[in-house]
Amino acid sequence: MALSPRFVFNTAAVVAGGFLAVSSMAFSAPVAGWLGFGVSAALLVAGMAGVAFAGRTSVKAGHGALALLGLWSLVASLVFSGTALTWLVFANALAIAVAALADLTAHELSTERVVHALEVRPAETPATTSALSNGVTV
């Protein structure tokens, strides 16, 4: 069983959003801004690659939304400073995590489920069973 690229991308986006949310409150504003810039640039590139190579419209929409959030976060990390930068990086991180979780939920709802069914067969007679176990065909 292979992992879906959509699942991997969304899981990485959730982790990146959580990382940015924690780091925006743990580090100073300039450090949080540069971390926001780096993570947002990676999210933008990965989201645009997902849009370019995705086949279904729902996948393109989810990746496009994350790419737009990455673009906005990238621009905000370069334009703002101080307390505004800290809170914008935090808010953008939460938005990225929520959008990625929403896309993960959409992925799970659209995935085809495997249905297992029981096949009922009539019981074999003891004579047939012993003949088959000895290798003799009846």
Short mmCIF file of N, CA and C in Angstrom, two decimals:
data_model
loop_
_atom_site.label_atom_id
_atom_site.label_comp_id
_atom_site.label_asym_id
_atom_site.label_seq_id
_atom_site.Cartn_x
_atom_site.Cartn_y
_atom_site.Cartn_z
N MET A 1 0.86 -1.18 0.00
CA MET A 1 0.00 0.00 0.00
C MET A 1 0.90 1.23 0.00
N ALA A 2 0.68 2.13 -0.92
CA ALA A 2 1.49 3.34 -1.06
C ALA A 2 0.73 4.54 -0.50
N LEU A 3 1.48 5.50 0.01
CA LEU A 3 0.88 6.73 0.50
C LEU A 3 0.53 7.64 -0.67
N SER A 4 -0.58 8.29 -0.55
CA SER A 4 -1.00 9.26 -1.56
C SER A 4 -0.15 10.52 -1.42
N PRO A 5 0.30 11.10 -2.54
CA PRO A 5 1.04 12.36 -2.45
C PRO A 5 0.22 13.47 -1.81
N ARG A 6 -1.08 13.44 -2.00
CA ARG A 6 -1.96 14.43 -1.39
C ARG A 6 -1.92 14.31 0.14
N PHE A 7 -1.95 13.06 0.63
CA PHE A 7 -1.90 12.83 2.06
C PHE A 7 -0.57 13.30 2.65
N VAL A 8 0.52 12.99 1.96
CA VAL A 8 1.85 13.39 2.43
C VAL A 8 1.98 14.91 2.47
N PHE A 9 1.52 15.58 1.41
CA PHE A 9 1.61 17.04 1.34
C PHE A 9 0.79 17.68 2.46
N ASN A 10 -0.43 17.21 2.66
CA ASN A 10 -1.29 17.80 3.68
C ASN A 10 -0.76 17.53 5.09
N THR A 11 -0.22 16.35 5.32
CA THR A 11 0.36 16.05 6.63
C THR A 11 1.57 16.94 6.89
N ALA A 12 2.40 17.13 5.88
CA ALA A 12 3.55 18.03 6.03
C ALA A 12 3.09 19.46 6.28
N ALA A 13 2.01 19.88 5.65
CA ALA A 13 1.49 21.23 5.86
C ALA A 13 0.95 21.40 7.28
N VAL A 14 0.31 20.37 7.82
CA VAL A 14 -0.18 20.44 9.21
C VAL A 14 1.01 20.56 10.16
N VAL A 15 2.04 19.76 9.94
CA VAL A 15 3.24 19.83 10.79
C VAL A 15 3.91 21.20 10.65
N ALA A 16 4.01 21.72 9.44
CA ALA A 16 4.62 23.03 9.22
C ALA A 16 3.80 24.13 9.90
N GLY A 17 2.49 24.03 9.83
CA GLY A 17 1.64 25.02 10.49
C GLY A 17 1.81 24.97 12.01
N GLY A 18 1.88 23.78 12.56
CA GLY A 18 2.11 23.64 14.00
C GLY A 18 3.47 24.18 14.41
N PHE A 19 4.49 23.89 13.60
CA PHE A 19 5.83 24.40 13.87
C PHE A 19 5.85 25.92 13.86
N LEU A 20 5.22 26.52 12.86
CA LEU A 20 5.20 27.98 12.78
C LEU A 20 4.40 28.61 13.92
N ALA A 21 3.32 27.95 14.33
CA ALA A 21 2.51 28.50 15.42
C ALA A 21 3.32 28.53 16.71
N VAL A 22 4.05 27.46 16.98
CA VAL A 22 4.85 27.41 18.20
C VAL A 22 6.04 28.36 18.10
N SER A 23 6.72 28.34 16.95
CA SER A 23 7.92 29.17 16.82
C SER A 23 7.60 30.67 16.79
N SER A 24 6.42 31.04 16.33
CA SER A 24 6.08 32.46 16.32
C SER A 24 5.92 33.01 17.73
N MET A 25 5.53 32.16 18.66
CA MET A 25 5.39 32.61 20.05
C MET A 25 6.66 32.37 20.87
N ALA A 26 7.52 31.49 20.40
CA ALA A 26 8.72 31.15 21.17
C ALA A 26 9.91 32.04 20.83
N PHE A 27 9.99 32.51 19.59
CA PHE A 27 11.15 33.28 19.16
C PHE A 27 10.78 34.75 18.99
N SER A 28 11.80 35.56 18.79
CA SER A 28 11.57 37.00 18.57
C SER A 28 10.92 37.21 17.20
N ALA A 29 10.40 38.40 16.98
CA ALA A 29 9.69 38.69 15.74
C ALA A 29 10.55 38.51 14.49
N PRO A 30 11.81 38.98 14.47
CA PRO A 30 12.59 38.77 13.25
C PRO A 30 12.85 37.30 12.94
N VAL A 31 13.11 36.51 13.98
CA VAL A 31 13.35 35.07 13.77
C VAL A 31 12.08 34.40 13.29
N ALA A 32 10.95 34.73 13.92
CA ALA A 32 9.66 34.16 13.49
C ALA A 32 9.33 34.57 12.06
N GLY A 33 9.69 35.80 11.70
CA GLY A 33 9.45 36.25 10.33
C GLY A 33 10.25 35.47 9.31
N TRP A 34 11.52 35.22 9.61
CA TRP A 34 12.34 34.45 8.66
C TRP A 34 11.93 32.98 8.62
N LEU A 35 11.53 32.43 9.76
CA LEU A 35 11.00 31.06 9.74
C LEU A 35 9.70 31.01 8.93
N GLY A 36 8.84 32.02 9.11
CA GLY A 36 7.62 32.09 8.32
C GLY A 36 7.91 32.23 6.85
N PHE A 37 8.93 33.00 6.51
CA PHE A 37 9.32 33.16 5.11
C PHE A 37 9.78 31.82 4.51
N GLY A 38 10.64 31.11 5.22
CA GLY A 38 11.16 29.85 4.70
C GLY A 38 10.10 28.78 4.55
N VAL A 39 9.29 28.61 5.58
CA VAL A 39 8.24 27.60 5.52
C VAL A 39 7.19 27.97 4.48
N SER A 40 6.86 29.23 4.38
CA SER A 40 5.87 29.68 3.40
C SER A 40 6.38 29.51 1.97
N ALA A 41 7.66 29.77 1.75
CA ALA A 41 8.23 29.57 0.42
C ALA A 41 8.17 28.09 0.03
N ALA A 42 8.50 27.22 0.98
CA ALA A 42 8.42 25.78 0.70
C ALA A 42 6.98 25.35 0.44
N LEU A 43 6.05 25.88 1.21
CA LEU A 43 4.63 25.55 1.02
C LEU A 43 4.13 26.06 -0.32
N LEU A 44 4.56 27.25 -0.72
CA LEU A 44 4.16 27.81 -2.01
C LEU A 44 4.67 26.94 -3.16
N VAL A 45 5.93 26.55 -3.11
CA VAL A 45 6.50 25.73 -4.18
C VAL A 45 5.82 24.36 -4.23
N ALA A 46 5.64 23.73 -3.07
CA ALA A 46 5.00 22.41 -3.05
C ALA A 46 3.54 22.49 -3.49
N GLY A 47 2.84 23.55 -3.08
CA GLY A 47 1.45 23.71 -3.48
C GLY A 47 1.30 23.93 -4.98
N MET A 48 2.18 24.73 -5.56
CA MET A 48 2.12 24.97 -7.00
C MET A 48 2.49 23.71 -7.78
N ALA A 49 3.42 22.92 -7.26
CA ALA A 49 3.74 21.64 -7.91
C ALA A 49 2.55 20.70 -7.83
N GLY A 50 1.85 20.72 -6.69
CA GLY A 50 0.65 19.90 -6.56
C GLY A 50 -0.44 20.32 -7.52
N VAL A 51 -0.59 21.62 -7.72
CA VAL A 51 -1.59 22.11 -8.68
C VAL A 51 -1.20 21.70 -10.10
N ALA A 52 0.08 21.77 -10.41
CA ALA A 52 0.53 21.47 -11.77
C ALA A 52 0.38 19.98 -12.11
N PHE A 53 0.61 19.12 -11.13
CA PHE A 53 0.64 17.68 -11.43
C PHE A 53 -0.62 16.93 -11.00
N ALA A 54 -1.54 17.58 -10.33
CA ALA A 54 -2.76 16.91 -9.88
C ALA A 54 -3.70 16.68 -11.05
N GLY A 55 -4.44 15.59 -10.94
CA GLY A 55 -5.38 15.26 -12.01
C GLY A 55 -6.80 15.74 -11.72
N ARG A 56 -7.23 15.56 -10.48
CA ARG A 56 -8.62 15.90 -10.13
C ARG A 56 -8.73 17.34 -9.68
N THR A 57 -9.89 17.92 -9.90
CA THR A 57 -10.14 19.31 -9.55
C THR A 57 -10.10 19.53 -8.04
N SER A 58 -10.61 18.57 -7.26
CA SER A 58 -10.62 18.73 -5.80
C SER A 58 -9.20 18.78 -5.24
N VAL A 59 -8.30 18.01 -5.83
CA VAL A 59 -6.91 18.01 -5.39
C VAL A 59 -6.26 19.35 -5.74
N LYS A 60 -6.54 19.84 -6.95
CA LYS A 60 -5.99 21.14 -7.37
C LYS A 60 -6.50 22.27 -6.48
N ALA A 61 -7.76 22.20 -6.08
CA ALA A 61 -8.34 23.24 -5.23
C ALA A 61 -7.67 23.24 -3.86
N GLY A 62 -7.48 22.09 -3.27
CA GLY A 62 -6.84 22.00 -1.96
C GLY A 62 -5.40 22.47 -1.98
N HIS A 63 -4.65 22.03 -2.98
CA HIS A 63 -3.26 22.45 -3.10
C HIS A 63 -3.16 23.93 -3.44
N GLY A 64 -4.07 24.42 -4.26
CA GLY A 64 -4.08 25.83 -4.62
C GLY A 64 -4.37 26.72 -3.42
N ALA A 65 -5.30 26.28 -2.56
CA ALA A 65 -5.61 27.05 -1.35
C ALA A 65 -4.39 27.12 -0.43
N LEU A 66 -3.69 26.01 -0.29
CA LEU A 66 -2.49 26.02 0.55
C LEU A 66 -1.38 26.86 -0.08
N ALA A 67 -1.29 26.85 -1.41
CA ALA A 67 -0.29 27.68 -2.09
C ALA A 67 -0.60 29.16 -1.90
N LEU A 68 -1.88 29.53 -1.96
CA LEU A 68 -2.26 30.93 -1.74
C LEU A 68 -1.97 31.36 -0.30
N LEU A 69 -2.23 30.48 0.65
CA LEU A 69 -1.89 30.81 2.04
C LEU A 69 -0.38 30.96 2.21
N GLY A 70 0.37 30.11 1.53
CA GLY A 70 1.83 30.23 1.57
C GLY A 70 2.30 31.54 0.96
N LEU A 71 1.67 31.95 -0.14
CA LEU A 71 2.04 33.21 -0.78
C LEU A 71 1.75 34.40 0.13
N TRP A 72 0.55 34.40 0.73
CA TRP A 72 0.21 35.50 1.63
C TRP A 72 1.16 35.53 2.83
N SER A 73 1.45 34.39 3.40
CA SER A 73 2.34 34.33 4.55
C SER A 73 3.74 34.78 4.18
N LEU A 74 4.17 34.45 2.97
CA LEU A 74 5.49 34.88 2.49
C LEU A 74 5.55 36.40 2.36
N VAL A 75 4.52 36.98 1.77
CA VAL A 75 4.48 38.43 1.61
C VAL A 75 4.37 39.12 2.97
N ALA A 76 3.54 38.58 3.85
CA ALA A 76 3.37 39.19 5.17
C ALA A 76 4.66 39.14 5.98
N SER A 77 5.43 38.08 5.83
CA SER A 77 6.67 37.98 6.60
C SER A 77 7.72 38.97 6.10
N LEU A 78 7.60 39.43 4.87
CA LEU A 78 8.55 40.42 4.34
C LEU A 78 8.10 41.86 4.56
N VAL A 79 6.80 42.09 4.65
CA VAL A 79 6.27 43.45 4.72
C VAL A 79 6.16 43.95 6.16
N PHE A 80 5.69 43.11 7.07
CA PHE A 80 5.40 43.55 8.43
C PHE A 80 6.60 43.32 9.34
N SER A 81 6.55 43.95 10.52
CA SER A 81 7.62 43.76 11.51
C SER A 81 7.02 43.90 12.91
N GLY A 82 7.81 43.55 13.90
CA GLY A 82 7.41 43.71 15.30
C GLY A 82 6.28 42.79 15.71
N THR A 83 5.42 43.32 16.56
CA THR A 83 4.32 42.53 17.12
C THR A 83 3.34 42.10 16.02
N ALA A 84 3.13 42.95 15.05
CA ALA A 84 2.23 42.59 13.94
C ALA A 84 2.76 41.37 13.20
N LEU A 85 4.07 41.31 13.00
CA LEU A 85 4.66 40.15 12.32
C LEU A 85 4.48 38.88 13.13
N THR A 86 4.69 38.98 14.43
CA THR A 86 4.52 37.80 15.30
C THR A 86 3.11 37.25 15.19
N TRP A 87 2.14 38.13 15.30
CA TRP A 87 0.75 37.67 15.28
C TRP A 87 0.30 37.24 13.88
N LEU A 88 0.83 37.87 12.84
CA LEU A 88 0.49 37.42 11.48
C LEU A 88 1.08 36.05 11.18
N VAL A 89 2.31 35.82 11.60
CA VAL A 89 2.90 34.49 11.40
C VAL A 89 2.10 33.44 12.17
N PHE A 90 1.69 33.78 13.38
CA PHE A 90 0.87 32.86 14.18
C PHE A 90 -0.47 32.58 13.50
N ALA A 91 -1.16 33.63 13.06
CA ALA A 91 -2.46 33.47 12.41
C ALA A 91 -2.33 32.71 11.09
N ASN A 92 -1.30 33.01 10.33
CA ASN A 92 -1.09 32.29 9.07
C ASN A 92 -0.77 30.82 9.32
N ALA A 93 -0.03 30.54 10.38
CA ALA A 93 0.28 29.16 10.72
C ALA A 93 -0.98 28.38 11.06
N LEU A 94 -1.86 29.01 11.84
CA LEU A 94 -3.13 28.35 12.16
C LEU A 94 -3.98 28.16 10.91
N ALA A 95 -4.00 29.14 10.03
CA ALA A 95 -4.77 29.02 8.79
C ALA A 95 -4.22 27.89 7.92
N ILE A 96 -2.90 27.76 7.85
CA ILE A 96 -2.29 26.68 7.07
C ILE A 96 -2.67 25.34 7.66
N ALA A 97 -2.58 25.21 8.98
CA ALA A 97 -2.92 23.93 9.62
C ALA A 97 -4.40 23.58 9.42
N VAL A 98 -5.28 24.56 9.54
CA VAL A 98 -6.71 24.30 9.37
C VAL A 98 -7.03 23.93 7.92
N ALA A 99 -6.44 24.64 6.97
CA ALA A 99 -6.68 24.33 5.55
C ALA A 99 -6.15 22.94 5.19
N ALA A 100 -5.00 22.58 5.73
CA ALA A 100 -4.45 21.25 5.46
C ALA A 100 -5.30 20.17 6.09
N LEU A 101 -5.81 20.40 7.30
CA LEU A 101 -6.70 19.42 7.92
C LEU A 101 -8.01 19.29 7.15
N ALA A 102 -8.51 20.40 6.63
CA ALA A 102 -9.73 20.34 5.82
C ALA A 102 -9.49 19.55 4.54
N ASP A 103 -8.32 19.74 3.92
CA ASP A 103 -8.01 18.98 2.70
C ASP A 103 -7.79 17.51 3.02
N LEU A 104 -7.19 17.21 4.18
CA LEU A 104 -7.06 15.81 4.60
C LEU A 104 -8.43 15.17 4.80
N THR A 105 -9.35 15.92 5.38
CA THR A 105 -10.70 15.40 5.58
C THR A 105 -11.39 15.17 4.24
N ALA A 106 -11.23 16.09 3.32
CA ALA A 106 -11.81 15.91 1.97
C ALA A 106 -11.20 14.69 1.28
N HIS A 107 -9.91 14.48 1.48
CA HIS A 107 -9.24 13.33 0.89
C HIS A 107 -9.81 12.03 1.45
N GLU A 108 -10.02 11.98 2.76
CA GLU A 108 -10.55 10.77 3.38
C GLU A 108 -12.00 10.52 2.99
N LEU A 109 -12.76 11.58 2.80
CA LEU A 109 -14.16 11.39 2.41
C LEU A 109 -14.29 10.93 0.96
N SER A 110 -13.31 11.26 0.13
CA SER A 110 -13.41 10.91 -1.28
C SER A 110 -12.72 9.60 -1.62
N THR A 111 -11.94 9.07 -0.69
CA THR A 111 -11.22 7.83 -0.97
C THR A 111 -12.19 6.67 -1.02
N GLU A 112 -12.00 5.83 -2.01
CA GLU A 112 -12.86 4.66 -2.12
C GLU A 112 -12.53 3.68 -1.01
N ARG A 113 -13.55 3.11 -0.44
CA ARG A 113 -13.37 2.15 0.64
C ARG A 113 -13.43 0.74 0.08
N VAL A 114 -12.64 -0.11 0.64
CA VAL A 114 -12.64 -1.50 0.24
C VAL A 114 -13.71 -2.22 1.05
N VAL A 115 -14.56 -2.94 0.36
CA VAL A 115 -15.64 -3.64 1.01
C VAL A 115 -15.28 -5.12 1.06
N HIS A 116 -15.30 -5.66 2.25
CA HIS A 116 -15.01 -7.08 2.42
C HIS A 116 -16.34 -7.81 2.59
N ALA A 117 -16.49 -8.91 1.89
CA ALA A 117 -17.72 -9.69 1.97
C ALA A 117 -17.38 -11.13 2.32
N LEU A 118 -18.26 -11.74 3.06
CA LEU A 118 -18.09 -13.14 3.38
C LEU A 118 -18.73 -13.97 2.29
N GLU A 119 -18.06 -15.02 1.91
CA GLU A 119 -18.63 -15.94 0.94
C GLU A 119 -19.01 -17.20 1.69
N VAL A 120 -20.28 -17.53 1.64
CA VAL A 120 -20.77 -18.70 2.35
C VAL A 120 -20.76 -19.88 1.39
N ARG A 121 -20.10 -20.96 1.81
CA ARG A 121 -20.04 -22.18 1.01
C ARG A 121 -20.67 -23.31 1.81
N PRO A 122 -21.23 -24.28 1.12
CA PRO A 122 -21.80 -25.41 1.86
C PRO A 122 -20.66 -26.23 2.49
N ALA A 123 -20.99 -26.82 3.62
CA ALA A 123 -19.99 -27.63 4.32
C ALA A 123 -19.68 -28.89 3.51
N GLU A 124 -18.40 -29.27 3.55
CA GLU A 124 -17.99 -30.48 2.83
C GLU A 124 -18.23 -31.70 3.69
N THR A 125 -18.50 -32.82 3.06
CA THR A 125 -18.72 -34.07 3.80
C THR A 125 -17.38 -34.63 4.26
N PRO A 126 -17.36 -35.39 5.32
CA PRO A 126 -16.10 -35.94 5.82
C PRO A 126 -15.37 -36.83 4.81
N ALA A 127 -16.11 -37.56 3.96
CA ALA A 127 -15.47 -38.44 2.98
C ALA A 127 -14.74 -37.62 1.92
N THR A 128 -15.35 -36.55 1.50
CA THR A 128 -14.73 -35.69 0.50
C THR A 128 -13.51 -35.01 1.08
N THR A 129 -13.59 -34.60 2.32
CA THR A 129 -12.49 -33.91 2.98
C THR A 129 -11.29 -34.84 3.12
N SER A 130 -11.52 -36.10 3.53
CA SER A 130 -10.41 -37.03 3.71
C SER A 130 -9.81 -37.43 2.36
N ALA A 131 -10.64 -37.55 1.34
CA ALA A 131 -10.12 -37.90 0.02
C ALA A 131 -9.27 -36.77 -0.53
N LEU A 132 -9.68 -35.53 -0.27
CA LEU A 132 -8.88 -34.40 -0.76
C LEU A 132 -7.59 -34.26 0.04
N SER A 133 -7.62 -34.60 1.31
CA SER A 133 -6.40 -34.46 2.10
C SER A 133 -5.38 -35.52 1.73
N ASN A 134 -5.81 -36.69 1.20
CA ASN A 134 -4.89 -37.73 0.78
C ASN A 134 -4.34 -37.49 -0.63
N GLY A 135 -4.84 -36.50 -1.31
CA GLY A 135 -4.38 -36.23 -2.65
C GLY A 135 -5.13 -37.00 -3.71
N VAL A 136 -6.18 -37.72 -3.35
CA VAL A 136 -6.96 -38.50 -4.29
C VAL A 136 -8.12 -37.64 -4.78
N THR A 137 -8.29 -37.60 -6.09
CA THR A 137 -9.41 -36.85 -6.63
C THR A 137 -10.61 -37.76 -6.77
N VAL A 138 -11.76 -37.27 -6.47
CA VAL A 138 -12.98 -38.05 -6.52
C VAL A 138 -13.72 -37.77 -7.80
#
